[in-house]
Amino acid sequence: MQTWEKDAPGVMVLPSGRMVRGRGLRNGPAAAPFPTYGVYLLGKPPPAVNWDAHWLRWPDFRLPADRDEARSVFVDALERAGSERVEFACGGGRGRTGTALACLAVLDGIPAADAVEYVRRNYDSHAVETPWQKRFVRRFTR
């Protein structure tokens, strides 16, 4: 089992105890321990990494280009987080990453109306940046 340390930078603990790391790609390369699976939320293909990864096309300050794909990726990432080091990353690590983490929180049992606040309290106080990102989370269902 390869999971994160709960006090490691950028790691958010979900209600189930699963842990995921969020980070901003502009902040430099990933720190050790490295993820075993990464989800990269970008408008263009991400840089190559040495672990299993998925690119979810998601332009900055917007929403995922394919919402069905996003849901599928979130469900897979949540499942993997039970036994793997899963990270989500976008350019700055707040808007798209925070939105994705809030959707994971919904999938893990947090009411959609409370998910943004959960992520702001447990990951980054500035997570989920735009009104449409907040609305996306509020409308996201298990």
mmCIF file of N, CA, C and O in Angstrom, residues 34-129:
data_model
loop_
_atom_site.group_PDB
_atom_site.id
_atom_site.type_symbol
_atom_site.label_atom_id
_atom_site.label_comp_id
_atom_site.label_asym_id
_atom_site.label_seq_id
_atom_site.Cartn_x
_atom_site.Cartn_y
_atom_site.Cartn_z
ATOM 1 N N PHE A 34 6.893 10.341 -4.654
ATOM 2 C CA PHE A 34 6.196 10.643 -5.902
ATOM 3 C C PHE A 34 4.857 9.921 -5.958
ATOM 4 O O PHE A 34 4.679 8.878 -5.340
ATOM 5 N N PRO A 35 3.913 10.484 -6.705
ATOM 6 C CA PRO A 35 2.629 9.798 -6.848
ATOM 7 C C PRO A 35 2.805 8.498 -7.632
ATOM 8 O O PRO A 35 3.789 8.332 -8.366
ATOM 9 N N THR A 36 1.847 7.617 -7.461
ATOM 10 C CA THR A 36 1.792 6.431 -8.307
ATOM 11 C C THR A 36 0.779 6.648 -9.428
ATOM 12 O O THR A 36 0.789 5.925 -10.416
ATOM 13 N N TYR A 37 -0.085 7.658 -9.255
ATOM 14 C CA TYR A 37 -1.071 8.013 -10.268
ATOM 15 C C TYR A 37 -1.340 9.508 -10.168
ATOM 16 O O TYR A 37 -1.537 10.034 -9.075
ATOM 17 N N GLY A 38 -1.320 10.183 -11.307
ATOM 18 C CA GLY A 38 -1.583 11.613 -11.333
ATOM 19 C C GLY A 38 -2.672 11.954 -12.327
ATOM 20 O O GLY A 38 -2.763 11.348 -13.401
ATOM 21 N N VAL A 39 -3.489 12.930 -11.971
ATOM 22 C CA VAL A 39 -4.513 13.458 -12.864
ATOM 23 C C VAL A 39 -4.142 14.917 -13.111
ATOM 24 O O VAL A 39 -4.042 15.703 -12.170
ATOM 25 N N TYR A 40 -3.936 15.255 -14.390
ATOM 26 C CA TYR A 40 -3.461 16.582 -14.754
ATOM 27 C C TYR A 40 -4.558 17.322 -15.500
ATOM 28 O O TYR A 40 -5.041 16.873 -16.541
ATOM 29 N N LEU A 41 -4.969 18.426 -14.912
ATOM 30 C CA LEU A 41 -6.133 19.203 -15.335
ATOM 31 C C LEU A 41 -5.646 20.439 -16.077
ATOM 32 O O LEU A 41 -5.435 21.495 -15.486
ATOM 33 N N LEU A 42 -5.450 20.280 -17.377
ATOM 34 C CA LEU A 42 -4.833 21.339 -18.169
ATOM 35 C C LEU A 42 -5.515 21.473 -19.523
ATOM 36 O O LEU A 42 -6.093 20.512 -20.027
ATOM 37 N N GLY A 43 -5.378 22.647 -20.120
ATOM 38 C CA GLY A 43 -5.911 22.875 -21.456
ATOM 39 C C GLY A 43 -5.050 22.264 -22.550
ATOM 40 O O GLY A 43 -5.494 22.110 -23.679
ATOM 41 N N LYS A 44 -3.813 21.930 -22.229
ATOM 42 C CA LYS A 44 -2.896 21.306 -23.196
ATOM 43 C C LYS A 44 -2.247 20.103 -22.520
ATOM 44 O O LYS A 44 -2.262 20.000 -21.283
ATOM 45 N N PRO A 45 -1.654 19.193 -23.283
ATOM 46 C CA PRO A 45 -1.052 18.001 -22.677
ATOM 47 C C PRO A 45 -0.022 18.357 -21.611
ATOM 48 O O PRO A 45 0.742 19.318 -21.771
ATOM 49 N N PRO A 46 0.001 17.603 -20.510
ATOM 50 C CA PRO A 46 0.948 17.875 -19.420
ATOM 51 C C PRO A 46 2.344 17.379 -19.756
ATOM 52 O O PRO A 46 2.528 16.585 -20.685
ATOM 53 N N PRO A 47 3.323 17.833 -18.989
ATOM 54 C CA PRO A 47 4.675 17.298 -19.163
ATOM 55 C C PRO A 47 4.694 15.805 -18.820
ATOM 56 O O PRO A 47 3.867 15.327 -18.042
ATOM 57 N N ALA A 48 5.623 15.082 -19.383
ATOM 58 C CA ALA A 48 5.760 13.649 -19.112
ATOM 59 C C ALA A 48 6.159 13.423 -17.657
ATOM 60 O O ALA A 48 6.903 14.219 -17.067
ATOM 61 N N VAL A 49 5.633 12.350 -17.081
ATOM 62 C CA VAL A 49 5.971 11.956 -15.712
ATOM 63 C C VAL A 49 6.338 10.482 -15.704
ATOM 64 O O VAL A 49 6.049 9.754 -16.658
ATOM 65 N N ASN A 50 6.952 10.041 -14.621
ATOM 66 C CA ASN A 50 7.409 8.652 -14.506
ATOM 67 C C ASN A 50 6.429 7.768 -13.741
ATOM 68 O O ASN A 50 6.837 6.800 -13.114
ATOM 69 N N TRP A 51 5.150 8.116 -13.748
ATOM 70 C CA TRP A 51 4.118 7.331 -13.084
ATOM 71 C C TRP A 51 2.883 7.321 -13.975
ATOM 72 O O TRP A 51 2.797 8.064 -14.942
ATOM 73 N N ASP A 52 1.945 6.472 -13.636
ATOM 74 C CA ASP A 52 0.701 6.380 -14.389
ATOM 75 C C ASP A 52 -0.020 7.726 -14.280
ATOM 76 O O ASP A 52 -0.089 8.307 -13.189
ATOM 77 N N ALA A 53 -0.507 8.225 -15.414
ATOM 78 C CA ALA A 53 -1.122 9.553 -15.406
ATOM 79 C C ALA A 53 -2.267 9.626 -16.399
ATOM 80 O O ALA A 53 -2.323 8.861 -17.372
ATOM 81 N N HIS A 54 -3.164 10.569 -16.123
ATOM 82 C CA HIS A 54 -4.289 10.839 -17.022
ATOM 83 C C HIS A 54 -4.379 12.345 -17.231
ATOM 84 O O HIS A 54 -4.349 13.102 -16.259
ATOM 85 N N TRP A 55 -4.487 12.750 -18.482
ATOM 86 C CA TRP A 55 -4.699 14.162 -18.807
ATOM 87 C C TRP A 55 -6.189 14.368 -19.006
ATOM 88 O O TRP A 55 -6.805 13.765 -19.871
ATOM 89 N N LEU A 56 -6.770 15.237 -18.180
ATOM 90 C CA LEU A 56 -8.165 15.629 -18.317
ATOM 91 C C LEU A 56 -8.159 17.050 -18.877
ATOM 92 O O LEU A 56 -7.692 17.977 -18.204
ATOM 93 N N ARG A 57 -8.619 17.190 -20.117
ATOM 94 C CA ARG A 57 -8.587 18.509 -20.768
ATOM 95 C C ARG A 57 -9.522 19.452 -20.022
ATOM 96 O O ARG A 57 -10.726 19.225 -19.931
ATOM 97 N N TRP A 58 -8.904 20.522 -19.473
ATOM 98 C CA TRP A 58 -9.642 21.442 -18.604
ATOM 99 C C TRP A 58 -8.938 22.797 -18.678
ATOM 100 O O TRP A 58 -7.972 23.047 -17.972
ATOM 101 N N PRO A 59 -9.422 23.702 -19.516
ATOM 102 C CA PRO A 59 -8.782 25.011 -19.646
ATOM 103 C C PRO A 59 -8.822 25.811 -18.332
ATOM 104 O O PRO A 59 -9.757 25.675 -17.530
ATOM 105 N N ASP A 60 -7.821 26.633 -18.141
ATOM 106 C CA ASP A 60 -7.703 27.452 -16.935
ATOM 107 C C ASP A 60 -8.950 28.305 -16.719
ATOM 108 O O ASP A 60 -9.495 28.884 -17.657
ATOM 109 N N PHE A 61 -9.408 28.358 -15.474
ATOM 110 C CA PHE A 61 -10.579 29.123 -15.029
ATOM 111 C C PHE A 61 -11.898 28.611 -15.603
ATOM 112 O O PHE A 61 -12.921 29.270 -15.494
ATOM 113 N N ARG A 62 -11.897 27.463 -16.216
ATOM 114 C CA ARG A 62 -13.099 26.914 -16.857
ATOM 115 C C ARG A 62 -13.538 25.630 -16.153
ATOM 116 O O ARG A 62 -13.168 25.372 -15.025
ATOM 117 N N LEU A 63 -14.274 24.823 -16.927
ATOM 118 C CA LEU A 63 -14.743 23.518 -16.459
ATOM 119 C C LEU A 63 -14.174 22.438 -17.375
ATOM 120 O O LEU A 63 -13.693 22.739 -18.463
ATOM 121 N N PRO A 64 -14.243 21.168 -16.948
ATOM 122 C CA PRO A 64 -13.708 20.107 -17.810
ATOM 123 C C PRO A 64 -14.383 20.104 -19.172
ATOM 124 O O PRO A 64 -15.598 20.321 -19.280
ATOM 125 N N ALA A 65 -13.597 19.849 -20.206
ATOM 126 C CA ALA A 65 -14.127 19.824 -21.565
ATOM 127 C C ALA A 65 -15.150 18.707 -21.733
ATOM 128 O O ALA A 65 -16.123 18.857 -22.470
ATOM 129 N N ASP A 66 -14.961 17.583 -21.047
ATOM 130 C CA ASP A 66 -15.871 16.442 -21.121
ATOM 131 C C ASP A 66 -16.250 16.056 -19.692
ATOM 132 O O ASP A 66 -15.471 15.428 -18.978
ATOM 133 N N ARG A 67 -17.444 16.430 -19.276
ATOM 134 C CA ARG A 67 -17.872 16.203 -17.891
ATOM 135 C C ARG A 67 -18.067 14.730 -17.571
ATOM 136 O O ARG A 67 -17.832 14.316 -16.439
ATOM 137 N N ASP A 68 -18.477 13.926 -18.546
ATOM 138 C CA ASP A 68 -18.610 12.483 -18.309
ATOM 139 C C ASP A 68 -17.238 11.857 -18.075
ATOM 140 O O ASP A 68 -17.071 11.011 -17.190
ATOM 141 N N GLU A 69 -16.258 12.280 -18.868
ATOM 142 C CA GLU A 69 -14.895 11.787 -18.657
ATOM 143 C C GLU A 69 -14.396 12.223 -17.283
ATOM 144 O O GLU A 69 -13.761 11.433 -16.575
ATOM 145 N N ALA A 70 -14.682 13.461 -16.899
ATOM 146 C CA ALA A 70 -14.246 13.960 -15.591
ATOM 147 C C ALA A 70 -14.798 13.070 -14.482
ATOM 148 O O ALA A 70 -14.057 12.647 -13.586
ATOM 149 N N ARG A 71 -16.090 12.780 -14.527
ATOM 150 C CA ARG A 71 -16.701 11.929 -13.497
ATOM 151 C C ARG A 71 -15.994 10.568 -13.451
ATOM 152 O O ARG A 71 -15.656 10.079 -12.375
ATOM 153 N N SER A 72 -15.769 9.975 -14.596
ATOM 154 C CA SER A 72 -15.120 8.669 -14.663
ATOM 155 C C SER A 72 -13.712 8.725 -14.063
ATOM 156 O O SER A 72 -13.313 7.838 -13.305
ATOM 157 N N VAL A 73 -12.969 9.773 -14.389
ATOM 158 C CA VAL A 73 -11.612 9.939 -13.857
ATOM 159 C C VAL A 73 -11.659 10.138 -12.345
ATOM 160 O O VAL A 73 -10.853 9.562 -11.601
ATOM 161 N N PHE A 74 -12.606 10.926 -11.854
ATOM 162 C CA PHE A 74 -12.722 11.166 -10.408
ATOM 163 C C PHE A 74 -13.048 9.864 -9.668
ATOM 164 O O PHE A 74 -12.462 9.580 -8.618
ATOM 165 N N VAL A 75 -13.970 9.086 -10.206
ATOM 166 C CA VAL A 75 -14.342 7.811 -9.571
ATOM 167 C C VAL A 75 -13.125 6.885 -9.525
ATOM 168 O O VAL A 75 -12.834 6.267 -8.491
ATOM 169 N N ASP A 76 -12.397 6.781 -10.633
ATOM 170 C CA ASP A 76 -11.203 5.941 -10.685
ATOM 171 C C ASP A 76 -10.143 6.431 -9.691
ATOM 172 O O ASP A 76 -9.551 5.636 -8.961
ATOM 173 N N ALA A 77 -9.925 7.735 -9.651
ATOM 174 C CA ALA A 77 -8.910 8.289 -8.744
ATOM 175 C C ALA A 77 -9.274 8.037 -7.284
ATOM 176 O O ALA A 77 -8.406 7.700 -6.475
ATOM 177 N N LEU A 78 -10.550 8.187 -6.946
ATOM 178 C CA LEU A 78 -10.980 7.933 -5.570
ATOM 179 C C LEU A 78 -10.731 6.479 -5.196
ATOM 180 O O LEU A 78 -10.238 6.185 -4.102
ATOM 181 N N GLU A 79 -11.049 5.575 -6.098
ATOM 182 C CA GLU A 79 -10.805 4.155 -5.833
ATOM 183 C C GLU A 79 -9.313 3.894 -5.652
ATOM 184 O O GLU A 79 -8.900 3.218 -4.718
ATOM 185 N N ARG A 80 -8.500 4.441 -6.531
ATOM 186 C CA ARG A 80 -7.045 4.254 -6.446
ATOM 187 C C ARG A 80 -6.472 4.836 -5.153
ATOM 188 O O ARG A 80 -5.486 4.313 -4.623
ATOM 189 N N ALA A 81 -7.074 5.920 -4.663
ATOM 190 C CA ALA A 81 -6.555 6.583 -3.452
ATOM 191 C C ALA A 81 -6.620 5.682 -2.225
ATOM 192 O O ALA A 81 -5.953 5.961 -1.226
ATOM 193 N N GLY A 82 -7.372 4.590 -2.309
ATOM 194 C CA GLY A 82 -7.412 3.653 -1.195
ATOM 195 C C GLY A 82 -6.123 2.880 -1.014
ATOM 196 O O GLY A 82 -5.824 2.413 0.086
ATOM 197 N N SER A 83 -5.323 2.773 -2.070
ATOM 198 C CA SER A 83 -4.089 1.986 -1.972
ATOM 199 C C SER A 83 -2.900 2.609 -2.699
ATOM 200 O O SER A 83 -1.820 2.040 -2.698
ATOM 201 N N GLU A 84 -3.110 3.761 -3.343
ATOM 202 C CA GLU A 84 -2.042 4.395 -4.109
ATOM 203 C C GLU A 84 -1.894 5.858 -3.713
ATOM 204 O O GLU A 84 -2.796 6.447 -3.130
ATOM 205 N N ARG A 85 -0.757 6.441 -4.102
ATOM 206 C CA ARG A 85 -0.536 7.885 -3.916
ATOM 207 C C ARG A 85 -1.081 8.593 -5.156
ATOM 208 O O ARG A 85 -0.459 8.558 -6.220
ATOM 209 N N VAL A 86 -2.235 9.226 -5.005
ATOM 210 C CA VAL A 86 -2.911 9.906 -6.108
ATOM 211 C C VAL A 86 -2.729 11.407 -5.943
ATOM 212 O O VAL A 86 -2.918 11.949 -4.852
ATOM 213 N N GLU A 87 -2.372 12.069 -7.046
ATOM 214 C CA GLU A 87 -2.292 13.525 -7.016
ATOM 215 C C GLU A 87 -3.128 14.112 -8.140
ATOM 216 O O GLU A 87 -3.307 13.501 -9.191
ATOM 217 N N PHE A 88 -3.642 15.318 -7.879
ATOM 218 C CA PHE A 88 -4.316 16.136 -8.882
ATOM 219 C C PHE A 88 -3.501 17.397 -9.003
ATOM 220 O O PHE A 88 -3.053 17.954 -7.994
ATOM 221 N N ALA A 89 -3.310 17.874 -10.230
ATOM 222 C CA ALA A 89 -2.527 19.091 -10.412
ATOM 223 C C ALA A 89 -3.022 19.868 -11.623
ATOM 224 O O ALA A 89 -3.452 19.290 -12.624
ATOM 225 N N CYS A 90 -2.958 21.180 -11.493
ATOM 226 C CA CYS A 90 -3.223 22.102 -12.603
ATOM 227 C C CYS A 90 -2.106 23.142 -12.549
ATOM 228 O O CYS A 90 -1.115 22.944 -11.853
ATOM 229 N N GLY A 91 -2.254 24.233 -13.238
ATOM 230 C CA GLY A 91 -1.198 25.240 -13.253
ATOM 231 C C GLY A 91 -0.851 25.771 -11.875
ATOM 232 O O GLY A 91 0.286 25.705 -11.429
ATOM 233 N N GLY A 92 -1.852 26.308 -11.184
ATOM 234 C CA GLY A 92 -1.607 26.910 -9.879
ATOM 235 C C GLY A 92 -1.964 26.045 -8.694
ATOM 236 O O GLY A 92 -1.589 26.347 -7.565
ATOM 237 N N GLY A 93 -2.741 24.994 -8.909
ATOM 238 C CA GLY A 93 -3.105 24.088 -7.826
ATOM 239 C C GLY A 93 -4.300 24.512 -7.008
ATOM 240 O O GLY A 93 -4.552 23.931 -5.953
ATOM 241 N N ARG A 94 -5.060 25.495 -7.481
ATOM 242 C CA ARG A 94 -6.190 25.992 -6.690
ATOM 243 C C ARG A 94 -7.544 25.834 -7.364
ATOM 244 O O ARG A 94 -8.440 25.217 -6.816
ATOM 245 N N GLY A 95 -7.722 26.422 -8.548
ATOM 246 C CA GLY A 95 -9.033 26.437 -9.189
ATOM 247 C C GLY A 95 -9.480 25.082 -9.679
ATOM 248 O O GLY A 95 -10.422 24.479 -9.153
ATOM 249 N N ARG A 96 -8.819 24.581 -10.709
ATOM 250 C CA ARG A 96 -9.192 23.278 -11.275
ATOM 251 C C ARG A 96 -8.914 22.150 -10.286
ATOM 252 O O ARG A 96 -9.749 21.255 -10.097
ATOM 253 N N THR A 97 -7.753 22.199 -9.640
ATOM 254 C CA THR A 97 -7.420 21.159 -8.665
ATOM 255 C C THR A 97 -8.407 21.191 -7.501
ATOM 256 O O THR A 97 -8.920 20.146 -7.088
ATOM 257 N N GLY A 98 -8.695 22.363 -6.975
ATOM 258 C CA GLY A 98 -9.662 22.470 -5.877
ATOM 259 C C GLY A 98 -11.034 21.975 -6.278
ATOM 260 O O GLY A 98 -11.722 21.305 -5.503
ATOM 261 N N THR A 99 -11.445 22.283 -7.498
ATOM 262 C CA THR A 99 -12.743 21.833 -7.993
ATOM 263 C C THR A 99 -12.775 20.307 -8.072
ATOM 264 O O THR A 99 -13.743 19.671 -7.638
ATOM 265 N N ALA A 100 -11.730 19.714 -8.620
ATOM 266 C CA ALA A 100 -11.660 18.251 -8.705
ATOM 267 C C ALA A 100 -11.656 17.625 -7.310
ATOM 268 O O ALA A 100 -12.354 16.631 -7.073
ATOM 269 N N LEU A 101 -10.898 18.200 -6.378
ATOM 270 C CA LEU A 101 -10.870 17.664 -5.016
ATOM 271 C C LEU A 101 -12.236 17.775 -4.350
ATOM 272 O O LEU A 101 -12.650 16.876 -3.609
ATOM 273 N N ALA A 102 -12.961 18.864 -4.623
ATOM 274 C CA ALA A 102 -14.314 19.017 -4.074
ATOM 275 C C ALA A 102 -15.240 17.936 -4.643
ATOM 276 O O ALA A 102 -16.077 17.381 -3.919
ATOM 277 N N CYS A 103 -15.091 17.616 -5.919
ATOM 278 C CA CYS A 103 -15.896 16.540 -6.512
ATOM 279 C C CYS A 103 -15.545 15.191 -5.883
ATOM 280 O O CYS A 103 -16.434 14.368 -5.641
ATOM 281 N N LEU A 104 -14.274 14.964 -5.586
ATOM 282 C CA LEU A 104 -13.884 13.739 -4.887
ATOM 283 C C LEU A 104 -14.535 13.687 -3.510
ATOM 284 O O LEU A 104 -14.989 12.617 -3.075
ATOM 285 N N ALA A 105 -14.570 14.830 -2.834
ATOM 286 C CA ALA A 105 -15.207 14.879 -1.513
ATOM 287 C C ALA A 105 -16.687 14.512 -1.607
ATOM 288 O O ALA A 105 -17.210 13.793 -0.756
ATOM 289 N N VAL A 106 -17.362 14.978 -2.662
ATOM 290 C CA VAL A 106 -18.765 14.615 -2.874
ATOM 291 C C VAL A 106 -18.877 13.106 -3.074
ATOM 292 O O VAL A 106 -19.713 12.447 -2.449
ATOM 293 N N LEU A 107 -18.036 12.552 -3.920
ATOM 294 C CA LEU A 107 -18.062 11.109 -4.153
ATOM 295 C C LEU A 107 -17.778 10.323 -2.874
ATOM 296 O O LEU A 107 -18.252 9.204 -2.702
ATOM 297 N N ASP A 108 -17.031 10.933 -1.960
ATOM 298 C CA ASP A 108 -16.656 10.272 -0.709
ATOM 299 C C ASP A 108 -17.660 10.534 0.412
ATOM 300 O O ASP A 108 -17.431 10.117 1.540
ATOM 301 N N GLY A 109 -18.751 11.250 0.109
ATOM 302 C CA GLY A 109 -19.812 11.393 1.097
ATOM 303 C C GLY A 109 -20.116 12.782 1.616
ATOM 304 O O GLY A 109 -21.080 12.969 2.354
ATOM 305 N N ILE A 110 -19.312 13.778 1.269
ATOM 306 C CA ILE A 110 -19.602 15.146 1.697
ATOM 307 C C ILE A 110 -20.766 15.674 0.852
ATOM 308 O O ILE A 110 -20.747 15.529 -0.368
ATOM 309 N N PRO A 111 -21.772 16.298 1.462
ATOM 310 C CA PRO A 111 -22.847 16.896 0.653
ATOM 311 C C PRO A 111 -22.270 17.929 -0.319
ATOM 312 O O PRO A 111 -21.366 18.700 0.036
ATOM 313 N N ALA A 112 -22.788 17.944 -1.548
ATOM 314 C CA ALA A 112 -22.271 18.850 -2.580
ATOM 315 C C ALA A 112 -22.286 20.301 -2.117
ATOM 316 O O ALA A 112 -21.379 21.069 -2.435
ATOM 317 N N ALA A 113 -23.286 20.685 -1.350
ATOM 318 C CA ALA A 113 -23.390 22.068 -0.869
ATOM 319 C C ALA A 113 -22.257 22.428 0.103
ATOM 320 O O ALA A 113 -21.966 23.609 0.303
ATOM 321 N N ASP A 114 -21.605 21.432 0.686
ATOM 322 C CA ASP A 114 -20.544 21.664 1.676
ATOM 323 C C ASP A 114 -19.149 21.362 1.153
ATOM 324 O O ASP A 114 -18.158 21.575 1.849
ATOM 325 N N ALA A 115 -19.056 20.852 -0.070
ATOM 326 C CA ALA A 115 -17.771 20.339 -0.565
ATOM 327 C C ALA A 115 -16.717 21.420 -0.790
ATOM 328 O O ALA A 115 -15.539 21.212 -0.491
ATOM 329 N N VAL A 116 -17.109 22.583 -1.301
ATOM 330 C CA VAL A 116 -16.125 23.656 -1.514
ATOM 331 C C VAL A 116 -15.543 24.087 -0.174
ATOM 332 O O VAL A 116 -14.321 24.220 -0.029
ATOM 333 N N GLU A 117 -16.386 24.283 0.815
ATOM 334 C CA GLU A 117 -15.896 24.679 2.143
ATOM 335 C C GLU A 117 -14.997 23.600 2.736
ATOM 336 O O GLU A 117 -13.977 23.911 3.359
ATOM 337 N N TYR A 118 -15.329 22.338 2.522
ATOM 338 C CA TYR A 118 -14.501 21.234 3.014
ATOM 339 C C TYR A 118 -13.093 21.324 2.419
ATOM 340 O O TYR A 118 -12.092 21.208 3.128
ATOM 341 N N VAL A 119 -13.021 21.543 1.107
ATOM 342 C CA VAL A 119 -11.722 21.629 0.436
ATOM 343 C C VAL A 119 -10.971 22.873 0.890
ATOM 344 O O VAL A 119 -9.763 22.828 1.117
ATOM 345 N N ARG A 120 -11.658 23.985 1.061
ATOM 346 C CA ARG A 120 -10.991 25.204 1.528
ATOM 347 C C ARG A 120 -10.460 25.037 2.947
ATOM 348 O O ARG A 120 -9.421 25.586 3.288
ATOM 349 N N ARG A 121 -11.148 24.280 3.754
ATOM 350 C CA ARG A 121 -10.721 24.057 5.139
ATOM 351 C C ARG A 121 -9.597 23.023 5.221
ATOM 352 O O ARG A 121 -8.717 23.123 6.072
ATOM 353 N N ASN A 122 -9.612 22.027 4.325
ATOM 354 C CA ASN A 122 -8.681 20.905 4.444
ATOM 355 C C ASN A 122 -7.581 20.843 3.400
ATOM 356 O O ASN A 122 -6.718 19.970 3.478
ATOM 357 N N TYR A 123 -7.628 21.752 2.413
ATOM 358 C CA TYR A 123 -6.602 21.753 1.363
ATOM 359 C C TYR A 123 -6.017 23.147 1.156
ATOM 360 O O TYR A 123 -4.852 23.377 1.418
ATOM 361 N N ASP A 124 -6.807 24.089 0.675
ATOM 362 C CA ASP A 124 -6.332 25.440 0.376
ATOM 363 C C ASP A 124 -7.499 26.412 0.535
ATOM 364 O O ASP A 124 -8.551 26.213 -0.074
ATOM 365 N N SER A 125 -7.289 27.447 1.316
ATOM 366 C CA SER A 125 -8.382 28.397 1.598
ATOM 367 C C SER A 125 -8.840 29.164 0.359
ATOM 368 O O SER A 125 -9.898 29.789 0.383
ATOM 369 N N HIS A 126 -8.067 29.107 -0.726
ATOM 370 C CA HIS A 126 -8.444 29.805 -1.968
ATOM 371 C C HIS A 126 -8.878 28.836 -3.075
ATOM 372 O O HIS A 126 -9.019 29.242 -4.228
ATOM 373 N N ALA A 127 -9.079 27.578 -2.727
ATOM 374 C CA ALA A 127 -9.456 26.569 -3.723
ATOM 375 C C ALA A 127 -10.830 26.861 -4.314
ATOM 376 O O ALA A 127 -11.688 27.428 -3.643
ATOM 377 N N VAL A 128 -11.029 26.445 -5.539
ATOM 378 C CA VAL A 128 -12.263 26.612 -6.314
ATOM 379 C C VAL A 128 -12.457 28.119 -6.540
ATOM 380 O O VAL A 128 -13.052 28.815 -5.741
ATOM 381 N N GLU A 129 -11.955 28.598 -7.672
ATOM 382 C CA GLU A 129 -11.801 30.039 -7.879
ATOM 383 C C GLU A 129 -12.973 30.764 -8.520
ATOM 384 O O GLU A 129 -13.158 31.944 -8.264
#
